[in-house]
Short mmCIF file of C-alpha atoms in Angstrom, two decimals:
data_model
loop_
_atom_site.label_atom_id
_atom_site.label_comp_id
_atom_site.label_asym_id
_atom_site.label_seq_id
_atom_site.Cartn_x
_atom_site.Cartn_y
_atom_site.Cartn_z
CA MET U 24 -42.92 -21.12 -9.69
CA THR U 25 -40.06 -22.47 -11.54
CA HIS U 26 -36.64 -21.19 -11.09
CA LEU U 27 -33.28 -21.29 -12.75
CA ASN U 28 -29.97 -22.35 -10.87
CA ILE U 29 -26.92 -20.17 -11.20
CA LEU U 30 -23.77 -22.16 -10.16
CA ILE U 31 -20.61 -20.05 -8.99
CA ALA U 32 -17.22 -21.93 -9.53
CA PRO U 33 -15.71 -22.55 -6.04
CA ASP U 34 -12.61 -20.64 -6.46
CA PHE U 35 -13.77 -17.10 -5.29
CA PRO U 36 -12.27 -15.93 -1.93
CA PRO U 37 -14.56 -16.87 1.03
CA GLU U 38 -14.96 -12.96 1.90
CA ARG U 39 -16.94 -12.66 -1.64
CA PHE U 40 -19.55 -15.16 -0.58
CA ALA U 41 -22.16 -12.69 0.61
CA ALA U 42 -21.45 -10.44 -2.56
CA TRP U 43 -22.50 -13.48 -4.83
CA HIS U 44 -25.83 -13.69 -2.82
CA ILE U 45 -26.33 -9.82 -3.33
CA LEU U 46 -25.66 -10.28 -7.14
CA ASN U 47 -28.20 -13.19 -7.24
CA THR U 48 -30.83 -11.01 -5.65
CA TRP U 49 -30.11 -8.17 -8.02
CA LEU U 50 -30.15 -10.37 -11.17
CA GLN U 51 -33.53 -11.76 -9.86
CA ARG U 52 -35.12 -8.28 -9.43
CA LYS U 53 -33.77 -7.01 -12.69
CA SER U 54 -34.55 -10.01 -14.89
CA GLY U 55 -37.83 -11.09 -13.24
CA ILE U 56 -36.62 -14.62 -13.20
CA ALA U 57 -36.56 -16.63 -9.97
CA LEU U 58 -32.90 -17.62 -9.50
CA HIS U 59 -31.38 -20.03 -6.99
CA LEU U 60 -27.52 -19.72 -6.30
CA LEU U 61 -25.42 -22.83 -6.12
CA THR U 62 -22.17 -22.54 -4.56
CA PRO U 63 -20.41 -25.95 -4.55
CA ALA U 64 -17.49 -26.37 -2.22
CA SER U 65 -15.24 -28.04 -4.48
CA ALA U 66 -14.54 -28.66 -8.03
CA HIS U 67 -15.67 -32.26 -7.67
CA GLU U 68 -19.19 -31.05 -6.27
CA GLN U 69 -19.41 -28.36 -9.18
CA ALA U 70 -18.75 -31.27 -11.83
CA GLU U 71 -21.60 -33.43 -10.17
CA LEU U 72 -24.04 -30.66 -10.24
CA ILE U 73 -23.22 -29.86 -13.80
CA ALA U 74 -23.21 -33.60 -14.94
CA GLY U 75 -26.69 -33.88 -13.13
CA GLY U 76 -28.14 -31.11 -15.26
CA LYS U 77 -28.72 -28.97 -12.08
CA ALA U 78 -26.89 -25.81 -13.45
CA ASP U 79 -28.77 -23.54 -15.91
CA VAL U 80 -26.19 -20.60 -15.81
CA VAL U 81 -22.39 -21.22 -14.73
CA TYR U 82 -19.83 -18.80 -13.75
CA ALA U 83 -17.04 -21.11 -14.78
CA ASN U 84 -13.25 -20.79 -14.48
CA PRO U 85 -11.56 -20.69 -17.85
CA PHE U 86 -10.57 -24.22 -18.41
CA ASP U 87 -13.98 -25.64 -17.26
CA ALA U 88 -15.69 -23.06 -19.46
CA ALA U 89 -13.61 -24.25 -22.54
CA ALA U 90 -14.74 -27.79 -22.01
CA MET U 91 -18.30 -26.92 -21.41
CA VAL U 92 -18.62 -24.82 -24.52
CA ARG U 93 -16.80 -27.30 -26.82
CA ASP U 94 -18.02 -30.59 -25.36
CA ALA U 95 -21.42 -29.86 -23.66
CA GLY U 96 -22.83 -27.01 -25.93
CA PHE U 97 -22.94 -24.39 -23.23
CA GLN U 98 -23.00 -20.77 -24.57
CA ALA U 99 -20.51 -18.11 -23.38
CA VAL U 100 -22.58 -15.04 -22.77
CA ALA U 101 -20.73 -12.80 -20.56
CA ARG U 102 -17.32 -12.18 -18.77
CA PRO U 103 -15.82 -9.78 -16.15
CA VAL U 104 -14.19 -6.50 -17.44
CA GLY U 105 -10.55 -6.10 -16.73
CA LYS U 106 -10.47 -9.22 -14.56
CA ALA U 107 -8.21 -11.73 -16.06
CA ASP U 108 -7.25 -14.88 -14.00
CA GLU U 109 -3.66 -14.57 -13.21
CA MET U 110 -1.60 -16.57 -10.78
CA VAL U 111 1.71 -16.22 -8.89
CA ILE U 112 4.60 -18.50 -8.05
CA ALA U 113 6.10 -17.55 -4.59
CA THR U 114 8.72 -18.92 -2.15
CA GLY U 115 9.31 -18.31 1.62
CA ALA U 116 11.15 -14.93 1.93
CA ALA U 117 14.24 -16.94 3.25
CA SER U 118 14.27 -19.12 0.16
CA PRO U 119 17.57 -19.04 -1.89
CA ALA U 120 15.39 -18.89 -5.10
CA ASN U 121 14.92 -15.34 -6.54
CA VAL U 122 13.57 -16.49 -10.08
CA VAL U 123 11.53 -19.44 -11.41
CA GLU U 124 14.78 -20.75 -13.09
CA ASP U 125 16.13 -21.29 -9.43
CA LEU U 126 13.67 -24.14 -8.75
CA GLN U 127 15.24 -27.42 -9.16
CA PRO U 128 13.96 -30.97 -10.11
CA GLY U 129 12.45 -32.62 -7.14
CA CYS U 130 11.24 -29.29 -5.60
CA LYS U 131 8.20 -29.26 -3.41
CA ILE U 132 5.38 -27.08 -4.52
CA ALA U 133 2.25 -26.43 -2.45
CA ILE U 134 -1.10 -26.03 -4.48
CA THR U 135 -4.92 -26.12 -3.90
CA ASP U 136 -7.40 -27.86 -6.04
CA ASN U 137 -7.41 -25.47 -8.87
CA ARG U 138 -6.67 -26.77 -12.28
CA ASP U 139 -6.31 -23.47 -14.07
CA VAL U 140 -3.63 -22.29 -11.54
CA LYS U 141 -1.73 -25.53 -11.82
CA LEU U 142 -1.86 -25.56 -15.60
CA ILE U 143 -0.68 -21.94 -15.85
CA GLY U 144 1.99 -22.52 -13.22
CA LEU U 145 3.34 -25.56 -15.09
CA ARG U 146 3.71 -23.20 -18.25
CA LEU U 147 5.63 -20.65 -16.12
CA LEU U 148 7.88 -23.58 -14.83
CA GLU U 149 9.09 -24.40 -18.33
CA PRO U 150 12.01 -21.89 -18.39
CA ALA U 151 13.29 -23.80 -15.34
CA ASP U 152 13.05 -27.13 -17.25
CA LEU U 153 10.56 -28.45 -14.80
CA THR U 154 7.70 -30.62 -15.74
CA GLU U 155 4.84 -31.91 -13.80
CA ALA U 156 6.72 -35.05 -13.07
CA ASP U 157 9.68 -33.25 -11.85
CA VAL U 158 7.85 -31.61 -8.83
CA GLN U 159 6.68 -33.15 -5.72
CA TRP U 160 3.17 -31.69 -5.36
CA THR U 161 1.62 -31.04 -1.91
CA MET U 162 -2.15 -30.54 -2.11
CA THR U 163 -3.72 -28.28 0.52
CA ASP U 164 -7.28 -27.41 1.50
CA SER U 165 -6.97 -23.76 1.19
CA PHE U 166 -4.56 -21.05 -0.39
CA GLN U 167 -3.81 -19.81 3.12
CA ALA U 168 -2.63 -23.33 4.16
CA ALA U 169 -0.66 -23.53 0.80
CA ALA U 170 1.02 -20.18 1.58
CA ARG U 171 1.84 -21.22 5.08
CA LEU U 172 3.90 -24.28 3.68
CA ALA U 173 6.01 -21.91 1.62
CA ILE U 174 6.37 -19.56 4.56
CA LYS U 175 7.55 -22.25 6.96
CA GLY U 176 9.94 -23.59 4.40
CA GLU U 177 7.92 -26.89 4.10
CA ALA U 178 7.51 -26.26 0.37
CA ASP U 179 10.12 -24.68 -1.99
CA ALA U 180 7.33 -22.78 -3.66
CA VAL U 181 3.48 -22.11 -3.80
CA PHE U 182 1.05 -21.83 -6.70
CA LEU U 183 -1.56 -19.29 -5.98
CA LEU U 184 -4.35 -17.51 -7.77
CA ALA U 185 -2.95 -13.95 -7.99
CA ASP U 186 -6.15 -12.68 -6.38
CA ALA U 187 -5.62 -15.06 -3.38
CA TYR U 188 -2.04 -14.03 -3.08
CA HIS U 189 -3.06 -10.15 -2.93
CA SER U 190 -5.79 -10.83 -0.41
CA LEU U 191 -3.28 -12.46 2.12
CA SER U 192 -2.42 -10.35 5.08
CA LYS U 193 0.44 -7.80 4.67
CA LEU U 194 2.48 -9.91 7.21
CA SER U 195 1.95 -13.07 5.23
CA ARG U 196 2.82 -11.40 2.03
CA ALA U 197 6.07 -10.15 3.74
CA GLN U 198 7.11 -13.63 4.52
CA LEU U 199 6.81 -14.71 0.92
CA LYS U 200 8.96 -13.87 -2.05
CA LEU U 201 7.19 -13.44 -5.41
CA LEU U 202 9.10 -15.37 -8.18
CA ILE U 203 6.67 -14.63 -10.89
CA GLU U 204 3.17 -13.18 -11.55
CA SER U 205 1.48 -14.09 -14.73
CA ARG U 206 0.16 -11.23 -16.93
CA LEU U 207 -1.68 -13.42 -19.43
CA SER U 208 -4.47 -10.89 -19.78
CA ASP U 209 -6.72 -12.76 -22.16
CA ILE U 210 -8.04 -15.59 -19.96
CA THR U 211 -11.15 -14.89 -17.76
CA HIS U 212 -13.91 -16.59 -15.95
CA VAL U 213 -16.95 -16.91 -18.15
CA LEU U 214 -20.61 -16.70 -17.66
CA LEU U 215 -22.24 -19.83 -19.45
CA ALA U 216 -25.82 -20.50 -20.34
CA ARG U 217 -26.89 -24.16 -20.72
CA PRO U 218 -28.12 -25.19 -24.30
CA GLY U 219 -31.76 -24.17 -24.84
CA LEU U 220 -31.89 -21.51 -22.23
CA GLY U 221 -32.72 -18.92 -25.07
CA GLU U 222 -34.39 -15.61 -23.97
CA GLN U 223 -33.93 -16.27 -20.22
CA ALA U 224 -30.20 -16.27 -20.75
CA GLU U 225 -30.60 -12.97 -22.52
CA GLN U 226 -32.60 -11.37 -19.63
CA ILE U 227 -29.92 -12.56 -17.12
CA VAL U 228 -27.02 -11.05 -19.17
CA ALA U 229 -28.91 -7.91 -19.85
CA ALA U 230 -29.22 -7.40 -15.95
CA LEU U 231 -25.68 -8.45 -15.31
CA VAL U 232 -24.29 -5.99 -17.99
CA ALA U 233 -26.46 -3.19 -16.49
CA LEU U 234 -24.66 -3.50 -13.19
CA GLN U 235 -22.48 -0.44 -14.35
CA ASP U 236 -25.34 1.81 -15.10
CA THR U 237 -26.36 2.59 -11.46
CA PRO U 238 -24.28 3.34 -8.24
CA ASP U 239 -26.03 0.45 -6.59
CA GLY U 240 -25.09 -1.85 -9.32
CA GLN U 241 -21.50 -0.69 -9.31
CA GLN U 242 -21.38 -1.37 -5.74
CA VAL U 243 -22.61 -4.85 -6.26
CA ALA U 244 -19.68 -5.36 -8.88
CA ALA U 245 -17.21 -3.75 -6.51
CA ASP U 246 -18.06 -5.99 -3.64
CA LEU U 247 -17.54 -9.07 -6.01
CA GLY U 248 -14.04 -7.69 -6.62
CA MET U 249 -14.88 -6.82 -10.24
CA PRO U 250 -15.28 -3.10 -10.25
CA GLY U 251 -15.41 -3.11 -13.96
CA GLY U 252 -18.64 -5.08 -14.09
CA PHE U 253 -19.43 -7.49 -16.86
CA GLU U 254 -19.46 -7.29 -20.61
CA ARG U 255 -21.26 -9.50 -23.11
CA MET U 256 -19.22 -12.25 -24.70
CA SER U 257 -19.75 -13.47 -28.28
CA HIS U 258 -19.43 -17.01 -29.38
CA GLU U 259 -16.09 -15.95 -31.42
CA ASP U 260 -14.77 -14.18 -28.18
CA ALA U 261 -15.20 -17.56 -26.37
CA GLU U 262 -13.79 -19.61 -29.24
CA PHE U 263 -10.74 -17.20 -29.33
CA MET U 264 -10.08 -17.80 -25.50
CA ILE U 265 -10.57 -21.62 -26.03
CA ASP U 266 -8.10 -21.78 -28.81
CA LEU U 267 -5.73 -19.83 -26.65
CA MET U 268 -6.27 -22.09 -23.79
CA ASP U 269 -5.80 -25.19 -26.01
CA THR U 270 -2.04 -23.96 -26.61
CA LEU U 271 -1.55 -24.04 -22.87
CA LEU U 272 -2.58 -27.50 -22.19
CA ASP U 273 0.77 -28.94 -22.98
CA MET Q 222 2.52 -11.05 -50.56
CA THR Q 223 5.74 -9.09 -50.79
CA LEU Q 224 7.33 -7.75 -47.68
CA ALA Q 225 9.39 -4.55 -48.05
CA ASP Q 226 13.21 -4.88 -47.29
CA MET Q 227 14.29 -3.71 -43.88
CA PRO Q 228 15.92 -0.46 -43.63
CA LYS Q 229 19.64 -0.77 -42.73
CA PRO Q 230 20.06 -0.23 -39.03
CA PRO Q 231 22.43 2.33 -37.77
CA GLU Q 232 24.65 -0.12 -35.88
CA ALA Q 233 26.82 -2.82 -37.31
CA ALA Q 234 24.53 -5.46 -38.87
CA THR Q 235 24.88 -8.40 -41.31
CA GLU Q 236 22.70 -8.44 -44.32
CA HIS Q 237 20.93 -11.52 -45.42
CA ARG Q 238 18.32 -12.30 -48.23
CA LEU Q 239 15.32 -14.44 -47.21
CA HIS Q 240 13.44 -16.46 -49.69
CA PHE Q 241 9.91 -17.37 -48.54
CA HIS Q 242 7.55 -20.45 -49.62
CA ASP Q 243 5.55 -18.25 -52.04
CA GLY Q 244 8.50 -17.31 -54.17
CA SER Q 245 8.95 -13.81 -52.62
CA SER Q 246 12.00 -12.53 -50.95
CA ARG Q 247 13.30 -9.84 -48.54
CA THR Q 248 16.53 -8.25 -47.42
CA VAL Q 249 16.84 -8.23 -43.60
CA TYR Q 250 19.53 -6.96 -41.21
CA VAL Q 251 20.57 -8.73 -38.11
CA ILE Q 252 22.34 -7.32 -35.00
CA ASP Q 253 23.91 -9.22 -32.30
CA ARG Q 254 21.44 -8.51 -29.48
CA GLU Q 255 18.88 -10.65 -27.86
CA VAL Q 256 15.96 -9.21 -26.19
CA PRO Q 257 14.51 -11.11 -23.24
CA PHE Q 258 11.13 -12.64 -23.07
CA PRO Q 259 8.67 -10.54 -21.15
CA GLU Q 260 8.33 -12.30 -17.69
CA GLY Q 261 4.93 -13.82 -17.12
CA ARG Q 262 3.38 -12.97 -20.31
CA LEU Q 263 2.11 -14.65 -23.48
CA ILE Q 264 2.82 -13.40 -26.97
CA ILE Q 265 -0.42 -14.04 -28.90
CA SER Q 266 -1.28 -13.60 -32.59
CA ARG Q 267 -3.79 -14.90 -35.15
CA VAL Q 268 -3.34 -15.27 -38.81
CA ASP Q 269 -5.79 -16.11 -41.64
CA LEU Q 270 -5.36 -19.16 -43.96
CA GLY Q 271 -2.92 -17.29 -46.03
CA GLY Q 272 -0.51 -16.52 -43.03
CA VAL Q 273 -1.55 -12.81 -42.94
CA ILE Q 274 -1.62 -11.26 -39.40
CA THR Q 275 -5.28 -10.53 -38.17
CA HIS Q 276 -4.52 -10.07 -34.54
CA ALA Q 277 -1.61 -9.27 -32.25
CA ASN Q 278 -1.82 -8.73 -28.41
CA ASP Q 279 0.28 -6.03 -26.80
CA ALA Q 280 3.09 -8.33 -26.07
CA PHE Q 281 3.48 -9.21 -29.67
CA VAL Q 282 3.57 -5.66 -30.72
CA GLU Q 283 6.03 -4.64 -28.07
CA MET Q 284 8.49 -7.63 -28.77
CA SER Q 285 8.37 -7.20 -32.53
CA GLY Q 286 9.53 -3.55 -32.46
CA TYR Q 287 6.83 -2.63 -35.11
CA ALA Q 288 3.73 -0.62 -34.49
CA ARG Q 289 0.54 -2.56 -34.55
CA ASP Q 290 -0.68 -1.07 -37.87
CA GLU Q 291 2.70 -2.08 -39.43
CA LEU Q 292 1.81 -5.74 -38.37
CA ILE Q 293 -1.82 -6.16 -39.16
CA GLY Q 294 -2.36 -7.31 -42.72
CA GLN Q 295 1.30 -8.33 -43.18
CA PRO Q 296 2.42 -11.88 -43.52
CA HIS Q 297 3.65 -13.62 -40.36
CA CYS Q 298 7.13 -14.11 -41.91
CA ILE Q 299 7.83 -10.33 -41.19
CA LEU Q 300 9.29 -12.01 -38.07
CA ARG Q 301 11.43 -14.61 -39.91
CA HIS Q 302 15.01 -14.63 -38.71
CA PRO Q 303 17.77 -15.78 -41.00
CA GLY Q 304 19.11 -18.15 -38.24
CA MET Q 305 15.77 -20.19 -38.71
CA PRO Q 306 15.64 -22.91 -41.31
CA ARG Q 307 13.01 -23.21 -43.62
CA ALA Q 308 12.31 -26.82 -42.65
CA ALA Q 309 11.07 -25.73 -39.19
CA PHE Q 310 8.35 -23.53 -40.89
CA LYS Q 311 7.44 -26.30 -43.30
CA ASP Q 312 6.72 -28.55 -40.30
CA LEU Q 313 4.71 -25.91 -38.57
CA TRP Q 314 2.44 -25.31 -41.64
CA ASP Q 315 2.29 -28.99 -42.60
CA THR Q 316 1.18 -29.76 -38.98
CA ILE Q 317 -1.38 -26.92 -38.44
CA SER Q 318 -2.84 -27.12 -41.87
CA SER Q 319 -3.68 -30.84 -41.34
CA GLY Q 320 -5.73 -29.65 -38.04
CA LYS Q 321 -3.03 -30.51 -35.51
CA LYS Q 322 -1.28 -28.64 -32.90
CA TRP Q 323 2.39 -27.54 -33.25
CA HIS Q 324 5.18 -26.81 -30.62
CA GLY Q 325 8.49 -25.50 -31.37
CA TYR Q 326 11.29 -23.06 -30.48
CA VAL Q 327 11.62 -20.12 -32.75
CA LYS Q 328 14.02 -17.26 -33.03
CA ASN Q 329 12.15 -14.15 -34.13
CA LEU Q 330 13.69 -11.09 -36.05
CA ARG Q 331 12.66 -7.70 -34.55
CA LYS Q 332 12.12 -4.62 -36.70
CA ASP Q 333 15.44 -3.17 -35.29
CA GLY Q 334 17.35 -6.31 -36.18
CA ALA Q 335 17.63 -7.79 -32.71
CA HIS Q 336 16.12 -11.19 -32.03
CA TYR Q 337 13.99 -12.92 -29.25
CA TRP Q 338 13.49 -16.67 -28.69
CA VAL Q 339 10.10 -18.08 -27.88
CA TYR Q 340 8.55 -21.45 -27.31
CA ALA Q 341 5.66 -21.40 -29.65
CA THR Q 342 2.36 -23.45 -29.76
CA ALA Q 343 0.16 -23.12 -32.95
CA VAL Q 344 -3.38 -24.36 -33.21
CA PRO Q 345 -5.77 -24.31 -36.02
CA ASN Q 346 -8.97 -22.24 -35.51
CA VAL Q 347 -11.80 -24.71 -36.27
CA ARG Q 348 -15.24 -23.14 -36.71
CA GLY Q 349 -18.14 -25.17 -38.03
CA GLY Q 350 -15.85 -28.04 -38.75
CA SER Q 351 -13.41 -26.04 -41.05
CA ILE Q 352 -10.09 -24.48 -40.36
CA VAL Q 353 -10.66 -20.60 -40.79
CA GLY Q 354 -7.30 -19.31 -39.40
CA TYR Q 355 -4.65 -20.07 -36.79
CA THR Q 356 -3.63 -18.92 -33.21
CA SER Q 357 -0.11 -18.92 -32.08
CA VAL Q 358 0.88 -18.36 -28.47
CA ARG Q 359 4.44 -17.94 -27.44
CA ARG Q 360 5.79 -18.64 -23.90
CA LYS Q 361 9.30 -18.17 -22.31
CA PRO Q 362 11.71 -20.82 -23.43
CA SER Q 363 14.11 -22.68 -21.42
CA ARG Q 364 17.75 -21.69 -22.05
CA LYS Q 365 18.79 -25.32 -22.25
CA LYS Q 366 16.28 -26.06 -25.06
CA ILE Q 367 17.44 -22.93 -26.90
CA ALA Q 368 21.17 -24.09 -26.78
CA GLU Q 369 19.99 -27.47 -28.09
CA LEU Q 370 17.84 -26.11 -30.77
CA SER Q 371 20.38 -23.52 -32.01
CA ALA Q 372 22.70 -26.32 -32.67
CA VAL Q 373 20.03 -28.35 -34.61
CA TYR Q 374 18.83 -25.36 -36.63
CA ALA Q 375 22.51 -24.45 -37.66
CA ASP Q 376 22.75 -28.00 -38.97
CA TRP Q 377 19.47 -27.66 -40.82
CA LEU Q 378 20.65 -24.28 -42.32
CA ALA Q 379 23.91 -25.67 -43.47
CA GLN Q 380 22.03 -28.65 -45.30
CA GLU Q 381 19.68 -26.09 -46.83
CA LYS Q 382 22.36 -24.01 -48.14
CA ALA Q 383 24.28 -27.08 -49.46
CA ALA Q 384 21.13 -28.42 -51.29
#
């Protein structure tokens, strides 16, 4: 029996791993299509799978989605409801900085391998007259490791996905000082279908948006951290978001 | 499209007559108050090919001081501040109508006569190979850049008045 591969971008919190598998089972049952879940461990592994034609459906982060729609002909078909991609810039609690404008050229900022977070963070640094070249970037393997550098004062600030920041323990958050949390609202992850998927994409989307129709489905969405479920996304919705992201690239 | 004159604010305000590229004009009133850019947010709008507002996000509406239905269908120059030289907007329109991205610092006029500074980026909405409208996204600007640009714009305005 042939199956379709669904690839999930690697930026979800580890505790959601089981929930994605449960969603995959749900979609399989409701759509009648055999689905295989791909969960690459890194942006690099994701890019290799997509370039190798291994992904039929992709739950992509916003900036990857933009490139896949405009450059590779993927079709945006759904997005989470009320679940925008936001980020925070935080310092250690003892830092003298209280606002973004207090960060100085040469400052050290801890980050993870998340291009969206870095791009949005760079835009939020503009009021401080800081460009990418003015910052000493420290790449870490996990958002917890990035946060620890700021807590210990080994980095002047940390860029985090807002979800990741809010998932830190109460103790960790108490050792951090939030300088800014974005409220961009219009930028979300996007479910994409590869060119030519046709009716099968529609069956998967129909199953996905139906999550909200039953208590069981609502629980699956809640376990993913998306209690609003998913909604259909039109081509123009995607184009609107891509235009918006284009303005944030520089 | 003609914009109605602004009503005179109750507080002390200076009166200006703005003249737009299409030959229309509008009286506006300016008060000496800056409204800070909302932290962490983006101000987003879309216009059609004629510069008429077709979409405004919540931050756009809140910062403008207008109600949403006072903005949709109006020309974008409803936000034009008399402290902005016409040359800046000519550069904006020349750039985006040729299919390119434009960045610039802009002082916008609110309904109440106060103002807010933004760092604006405008891009053409290209659909099927044609430009069908424009999206503009404003971010929080640096105060240093505002100071620099205020001086530049004052020079340009003086030149425009002398011409």
